[in-house]
Short mmCIF file of C-alpha atoms in Angstrom, two decimals:
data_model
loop_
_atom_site.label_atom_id
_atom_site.label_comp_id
_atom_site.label_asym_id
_atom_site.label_seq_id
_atom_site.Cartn_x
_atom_site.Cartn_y
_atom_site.Cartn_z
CA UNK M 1 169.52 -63.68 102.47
CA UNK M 2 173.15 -63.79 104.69
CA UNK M 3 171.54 -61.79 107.92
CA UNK M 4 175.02 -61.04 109.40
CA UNK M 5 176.65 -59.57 106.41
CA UNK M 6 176.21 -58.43 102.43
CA UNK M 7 174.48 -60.79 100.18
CA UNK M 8 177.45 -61.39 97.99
CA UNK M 9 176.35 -59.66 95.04
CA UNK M 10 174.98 -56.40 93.98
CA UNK M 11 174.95 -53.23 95.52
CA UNK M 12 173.78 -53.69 99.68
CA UNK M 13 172.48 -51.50 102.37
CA UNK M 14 171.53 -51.96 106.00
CA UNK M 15 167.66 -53.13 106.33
CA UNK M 16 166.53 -50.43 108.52
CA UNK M 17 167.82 -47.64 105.76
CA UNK M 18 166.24 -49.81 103.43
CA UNK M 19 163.05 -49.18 105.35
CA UNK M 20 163.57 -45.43 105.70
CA UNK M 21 164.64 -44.91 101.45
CA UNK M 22 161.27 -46.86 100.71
CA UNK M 23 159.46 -44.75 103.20
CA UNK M 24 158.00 -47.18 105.71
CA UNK M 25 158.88 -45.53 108.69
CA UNK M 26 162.05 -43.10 109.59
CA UNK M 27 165.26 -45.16 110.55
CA UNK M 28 163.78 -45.88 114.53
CA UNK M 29 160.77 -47.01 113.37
CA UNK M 30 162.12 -49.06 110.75
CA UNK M 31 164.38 -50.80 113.53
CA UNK M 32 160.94 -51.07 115.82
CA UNK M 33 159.15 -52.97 113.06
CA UNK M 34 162.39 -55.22 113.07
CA UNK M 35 162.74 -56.26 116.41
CA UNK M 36 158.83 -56.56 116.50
CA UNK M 37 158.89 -59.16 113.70
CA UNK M 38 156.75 -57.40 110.96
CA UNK M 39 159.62 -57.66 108.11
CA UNK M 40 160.34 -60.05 105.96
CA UNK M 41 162.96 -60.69 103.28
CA UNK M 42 162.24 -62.92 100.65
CA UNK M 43 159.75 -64.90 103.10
CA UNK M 44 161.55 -65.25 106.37
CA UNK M 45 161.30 -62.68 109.01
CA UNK M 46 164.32 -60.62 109.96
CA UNK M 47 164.82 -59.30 113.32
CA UNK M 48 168.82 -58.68 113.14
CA UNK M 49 169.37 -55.23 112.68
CA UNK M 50 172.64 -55.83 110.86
CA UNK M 51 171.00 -56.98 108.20
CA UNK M 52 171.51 -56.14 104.90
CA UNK M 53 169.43 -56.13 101.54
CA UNK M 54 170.27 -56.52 97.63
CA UNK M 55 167.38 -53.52 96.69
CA UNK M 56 167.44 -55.37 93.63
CA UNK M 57 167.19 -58.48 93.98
CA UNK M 58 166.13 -59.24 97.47
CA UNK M 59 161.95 -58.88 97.99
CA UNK M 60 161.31 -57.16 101.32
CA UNK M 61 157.64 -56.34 102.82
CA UNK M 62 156.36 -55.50 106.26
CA UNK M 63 152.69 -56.92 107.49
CA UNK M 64 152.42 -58.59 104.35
CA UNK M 65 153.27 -55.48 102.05
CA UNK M 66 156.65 -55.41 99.26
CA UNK M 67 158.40 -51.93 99.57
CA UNK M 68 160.68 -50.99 96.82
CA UNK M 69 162.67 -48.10 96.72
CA UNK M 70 161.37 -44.69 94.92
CA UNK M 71 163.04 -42.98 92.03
CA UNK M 72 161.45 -40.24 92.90
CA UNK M 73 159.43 -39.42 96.83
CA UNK M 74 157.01 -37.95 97.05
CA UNK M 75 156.16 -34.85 99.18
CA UNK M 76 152.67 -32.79 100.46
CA UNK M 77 151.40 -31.02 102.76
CA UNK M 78 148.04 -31.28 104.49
CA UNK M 79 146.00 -28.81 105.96
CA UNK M 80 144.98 -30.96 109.13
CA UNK M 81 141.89 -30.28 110.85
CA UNK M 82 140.85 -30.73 114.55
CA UNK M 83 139.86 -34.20 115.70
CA UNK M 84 142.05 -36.61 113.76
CA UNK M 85 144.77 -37.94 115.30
CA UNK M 86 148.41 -37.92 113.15
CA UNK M 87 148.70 -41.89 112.54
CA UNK M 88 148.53 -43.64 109.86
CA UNK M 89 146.43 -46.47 111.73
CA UNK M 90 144.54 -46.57 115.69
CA UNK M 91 143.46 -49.21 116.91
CA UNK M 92 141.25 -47.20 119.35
CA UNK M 93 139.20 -46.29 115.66
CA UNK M 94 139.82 -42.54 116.20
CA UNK M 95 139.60 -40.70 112.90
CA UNK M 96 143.41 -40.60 111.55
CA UNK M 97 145.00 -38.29 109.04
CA UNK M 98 146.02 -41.12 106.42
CA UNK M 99 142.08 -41.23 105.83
CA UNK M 100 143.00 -37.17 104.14
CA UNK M 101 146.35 -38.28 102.10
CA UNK M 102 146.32 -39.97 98.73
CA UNK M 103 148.21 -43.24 100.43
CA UNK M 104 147.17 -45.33 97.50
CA UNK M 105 148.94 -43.32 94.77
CA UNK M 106 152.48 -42.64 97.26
CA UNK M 107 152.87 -45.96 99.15
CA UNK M 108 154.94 -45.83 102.35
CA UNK M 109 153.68 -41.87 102.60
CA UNK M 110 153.82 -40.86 106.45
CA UNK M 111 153.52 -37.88 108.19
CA UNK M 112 156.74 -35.94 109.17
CA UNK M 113 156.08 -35.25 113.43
CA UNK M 114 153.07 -35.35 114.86
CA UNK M 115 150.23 -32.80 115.59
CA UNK M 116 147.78 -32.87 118.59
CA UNK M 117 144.55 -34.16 117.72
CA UNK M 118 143.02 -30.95 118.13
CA UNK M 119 145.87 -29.01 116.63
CA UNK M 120 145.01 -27.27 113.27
CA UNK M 121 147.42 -26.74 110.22
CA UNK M 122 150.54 -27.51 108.13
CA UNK M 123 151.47 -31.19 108.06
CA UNK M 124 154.15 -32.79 105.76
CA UNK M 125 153.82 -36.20 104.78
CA UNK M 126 157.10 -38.11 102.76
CA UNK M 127 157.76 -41.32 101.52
CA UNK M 128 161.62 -40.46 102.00
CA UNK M 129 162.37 -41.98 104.72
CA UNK M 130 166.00 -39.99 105.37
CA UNK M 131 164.92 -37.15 104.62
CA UNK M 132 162.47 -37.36 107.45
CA UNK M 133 164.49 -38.84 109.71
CA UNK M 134 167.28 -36.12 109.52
CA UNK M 135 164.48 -33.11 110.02
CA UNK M 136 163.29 -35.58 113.19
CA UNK M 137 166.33 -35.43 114.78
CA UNK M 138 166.70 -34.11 118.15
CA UNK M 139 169.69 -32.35 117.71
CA UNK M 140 168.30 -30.97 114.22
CA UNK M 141 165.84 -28.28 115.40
CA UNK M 142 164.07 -27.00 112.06
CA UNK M 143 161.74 -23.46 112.90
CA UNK M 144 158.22 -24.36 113.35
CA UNK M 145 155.63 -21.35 113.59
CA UNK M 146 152.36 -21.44 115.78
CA UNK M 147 149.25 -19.12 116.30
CA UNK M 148 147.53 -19.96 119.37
CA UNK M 149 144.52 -18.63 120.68
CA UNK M 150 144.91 -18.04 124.42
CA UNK M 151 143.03 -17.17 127.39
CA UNK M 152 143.91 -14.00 128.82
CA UNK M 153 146.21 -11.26 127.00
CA UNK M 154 150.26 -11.94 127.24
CA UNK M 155 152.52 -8.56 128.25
CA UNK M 156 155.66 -7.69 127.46
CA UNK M 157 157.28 -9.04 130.77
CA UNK M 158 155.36 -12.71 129.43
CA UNK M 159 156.22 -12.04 125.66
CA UNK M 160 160.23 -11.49 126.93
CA UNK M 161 160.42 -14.97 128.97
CA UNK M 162 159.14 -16.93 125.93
CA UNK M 163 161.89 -14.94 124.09
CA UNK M 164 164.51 -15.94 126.97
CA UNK M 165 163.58 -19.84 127.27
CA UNK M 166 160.94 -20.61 130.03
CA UNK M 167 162.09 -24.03 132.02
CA UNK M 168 159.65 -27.15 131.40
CA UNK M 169 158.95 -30.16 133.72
CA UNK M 170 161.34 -31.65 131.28
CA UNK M 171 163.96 -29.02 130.80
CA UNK M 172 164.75 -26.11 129.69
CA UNK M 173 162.93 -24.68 126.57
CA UNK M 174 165.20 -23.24 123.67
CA UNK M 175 163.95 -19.01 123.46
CA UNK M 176 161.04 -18.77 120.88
CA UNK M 177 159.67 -15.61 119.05
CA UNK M 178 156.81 -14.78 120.15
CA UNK M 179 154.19 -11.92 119.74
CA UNK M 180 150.70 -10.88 119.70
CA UNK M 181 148.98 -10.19 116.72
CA UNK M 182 146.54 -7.49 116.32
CA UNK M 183 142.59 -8.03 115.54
CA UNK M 184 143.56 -7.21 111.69
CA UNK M 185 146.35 -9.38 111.16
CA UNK M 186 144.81 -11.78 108.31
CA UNK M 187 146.73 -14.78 110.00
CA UNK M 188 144.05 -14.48 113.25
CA UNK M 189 141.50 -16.03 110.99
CA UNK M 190 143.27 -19.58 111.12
CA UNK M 191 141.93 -19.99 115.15
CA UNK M 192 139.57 -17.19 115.33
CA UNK M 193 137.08 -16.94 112.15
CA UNK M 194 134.87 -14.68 113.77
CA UNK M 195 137.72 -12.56 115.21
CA UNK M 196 139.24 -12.43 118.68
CA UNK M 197 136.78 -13.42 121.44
CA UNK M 198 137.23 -10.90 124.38
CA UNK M 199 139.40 -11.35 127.28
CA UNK M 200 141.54 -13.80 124.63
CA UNK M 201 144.35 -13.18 122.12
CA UNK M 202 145.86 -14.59 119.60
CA UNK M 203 149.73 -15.48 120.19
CA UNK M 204 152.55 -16.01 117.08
CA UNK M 205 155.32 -18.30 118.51
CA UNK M 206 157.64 -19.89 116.53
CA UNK M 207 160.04 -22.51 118.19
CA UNK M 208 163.09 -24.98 117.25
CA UNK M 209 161.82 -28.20 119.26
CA UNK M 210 159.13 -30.65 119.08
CA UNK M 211 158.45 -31.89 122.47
CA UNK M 212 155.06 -33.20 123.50
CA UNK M 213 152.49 -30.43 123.90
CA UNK M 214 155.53 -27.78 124.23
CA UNK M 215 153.19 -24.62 122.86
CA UNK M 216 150.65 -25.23 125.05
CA UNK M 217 152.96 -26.17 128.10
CA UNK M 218 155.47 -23.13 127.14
CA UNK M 219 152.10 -20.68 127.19
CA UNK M 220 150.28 -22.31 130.37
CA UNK M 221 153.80 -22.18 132.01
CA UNK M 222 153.42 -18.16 131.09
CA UNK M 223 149.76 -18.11 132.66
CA UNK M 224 148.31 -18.14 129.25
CA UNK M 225 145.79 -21.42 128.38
CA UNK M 226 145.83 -22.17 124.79
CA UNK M 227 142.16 -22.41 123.50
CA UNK M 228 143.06 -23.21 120.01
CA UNK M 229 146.44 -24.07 118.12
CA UNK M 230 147.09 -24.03 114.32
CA UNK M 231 150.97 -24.60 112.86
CA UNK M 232 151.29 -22.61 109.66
CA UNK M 233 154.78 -23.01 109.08
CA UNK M 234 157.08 -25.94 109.22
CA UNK M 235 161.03 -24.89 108.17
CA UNK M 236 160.84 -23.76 104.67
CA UNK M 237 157.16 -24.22 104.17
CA UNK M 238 154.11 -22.00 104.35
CA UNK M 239 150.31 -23.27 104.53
CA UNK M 240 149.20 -21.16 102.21
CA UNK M 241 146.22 -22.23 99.59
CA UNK M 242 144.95 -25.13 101.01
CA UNK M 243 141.98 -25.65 102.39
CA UNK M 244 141.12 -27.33 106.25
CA UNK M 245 141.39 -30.66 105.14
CA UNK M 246 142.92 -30.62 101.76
CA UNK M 247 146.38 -31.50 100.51
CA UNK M 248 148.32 -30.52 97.98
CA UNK M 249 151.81 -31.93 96.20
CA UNK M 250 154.87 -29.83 97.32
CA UNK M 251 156.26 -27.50 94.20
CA UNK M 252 160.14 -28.51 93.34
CA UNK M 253 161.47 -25.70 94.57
CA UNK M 254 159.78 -26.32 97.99
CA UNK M 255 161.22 -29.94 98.10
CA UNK M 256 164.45 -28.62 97.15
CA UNK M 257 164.63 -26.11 99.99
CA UNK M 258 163.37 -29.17 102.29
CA UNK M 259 166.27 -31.75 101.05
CA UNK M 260 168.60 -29.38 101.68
CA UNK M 261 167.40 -28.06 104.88
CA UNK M 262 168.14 -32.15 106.45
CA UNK M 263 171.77 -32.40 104.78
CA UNK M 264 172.40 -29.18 106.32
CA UNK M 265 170.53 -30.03 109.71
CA UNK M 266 172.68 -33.74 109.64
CA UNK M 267 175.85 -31.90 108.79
CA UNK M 268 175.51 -29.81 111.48
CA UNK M 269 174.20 -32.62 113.84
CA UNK M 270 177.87 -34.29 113.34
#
């Protein structure tokens, strides 16, 4: 393998895209497990991220592992439940949601973002690498809905800041919808089984950014603790018919909608 250039033959690409297409890790990570010596091609590690790879005839594996690129990805969705944290590995032994996924039949699958550990709901898991890297994308904000139990009951002065962008410790949040849902709304049942516990309500916010905790920050920063937080929407997709802790394949159409959702989120990014 020539690690400052092409091969010399066949069709090349850059290593870390290599990575991403096979579904290792998005095109950052791919570049982490570069520079942290966990990829090899054909034997000898490569830690020059101008590398490039023959996909068919070069032999390329990470921790011991050969990656090939898919004809076709694959794409689910699980149902998370509380208490597992959204890794594919922890070395801390925490439970982890590639312990819910069918890893063995889609290798390289990965989860798309991250939930909180005690976060509830929709969570997409690829092994197309691009494709998740484009929806990650900072300056890509894909809609993400949220239903959030909260302490206390949010007015319409509280309801109109989420709307207008409330400012973080870390900047200013992009406005959200937001509104409470009533006792009969059939979505309440995703954090409250037994109904809405008094003094409490259930919230529906649906934002353009992933930040770290942002719900629960955006809501606390509103007076409003979140209790309990389930995601039932992520862009085009709805958790619907699948159980807490079940997974199921995404239809075409739904992976269609997806694909094109991150060539229109990178085409806009440009």
């Amino acid at each position: 393998m020539e690690t400052s250039g092409s091969l010399g033959h066949g069709c090349t690409m850059r290593l870390q895209r290599f990575l991403a297409r096979a579904g290792v890790a998005s095109r950052r990570g791919s570049e982490n497990l570069m520079t942290a010596g966990r990829v090899r091609v054909n034997g000898r590690v490569v830690t020059e991220l101008g590398s490039k790879v023959d996909p068919e005839r070069d032999v390329v594996s990470v921790d011991g592992r050969v990656y090939a690129l898919f004809d076709a990805h694959g794409y689910l969705m699980l149902n998370k439940p509380s208490g597992y944290v959204t890794t594919m590995s922890d070395p801390q032994g925490r439970p982890c949601v590639a312990s819910l996924v069918p890893v063995d039949r889609f290798p390289g699958l990965f989860p798309v973002g991250r939930l909180d550990a005690d976060t509830t709901g929709l969570l997409l898991f690829t092994t197309n690498g691009d494709v998740a890297n484009r929806l990650l994308h900072p300056s890509c904000h894909v809609w993400k809905h949220y239903l959030a139990l909260v302490r206390g009951v949010p007015g319409p002065l509280e309801l109109e800041r989420l709307r207008r962008g409330v400012v973080l410790d870390d900047g200013a949040a992009l406005p959200a919808e937001a509104s409470v849902l009533s006792q009969g709304d059939p979505r309440v049942s995703s954090v409250c089984p037994g109904g809405i516990p008094r003094s409490c309500a259930v919230v529906g916010l649906r934002i353009r950014e992933g930040r770290k905790h942002q719900v629960k920050r955006m809501l606390k920063h509103v007076g409003h603790e979140v209790l309990r937080l389930h995601r039932d929407q992520f862009g085009p997709l709805r958790l619907e018919g699948v159980d807490e802790g079940a997974w199921r394949l995404l239809e075409p159409g739904e992976v269609g909608m997806l694909e094109e959702l991150g060539q229109k989120e990178a085409a806009h990014a440009r």
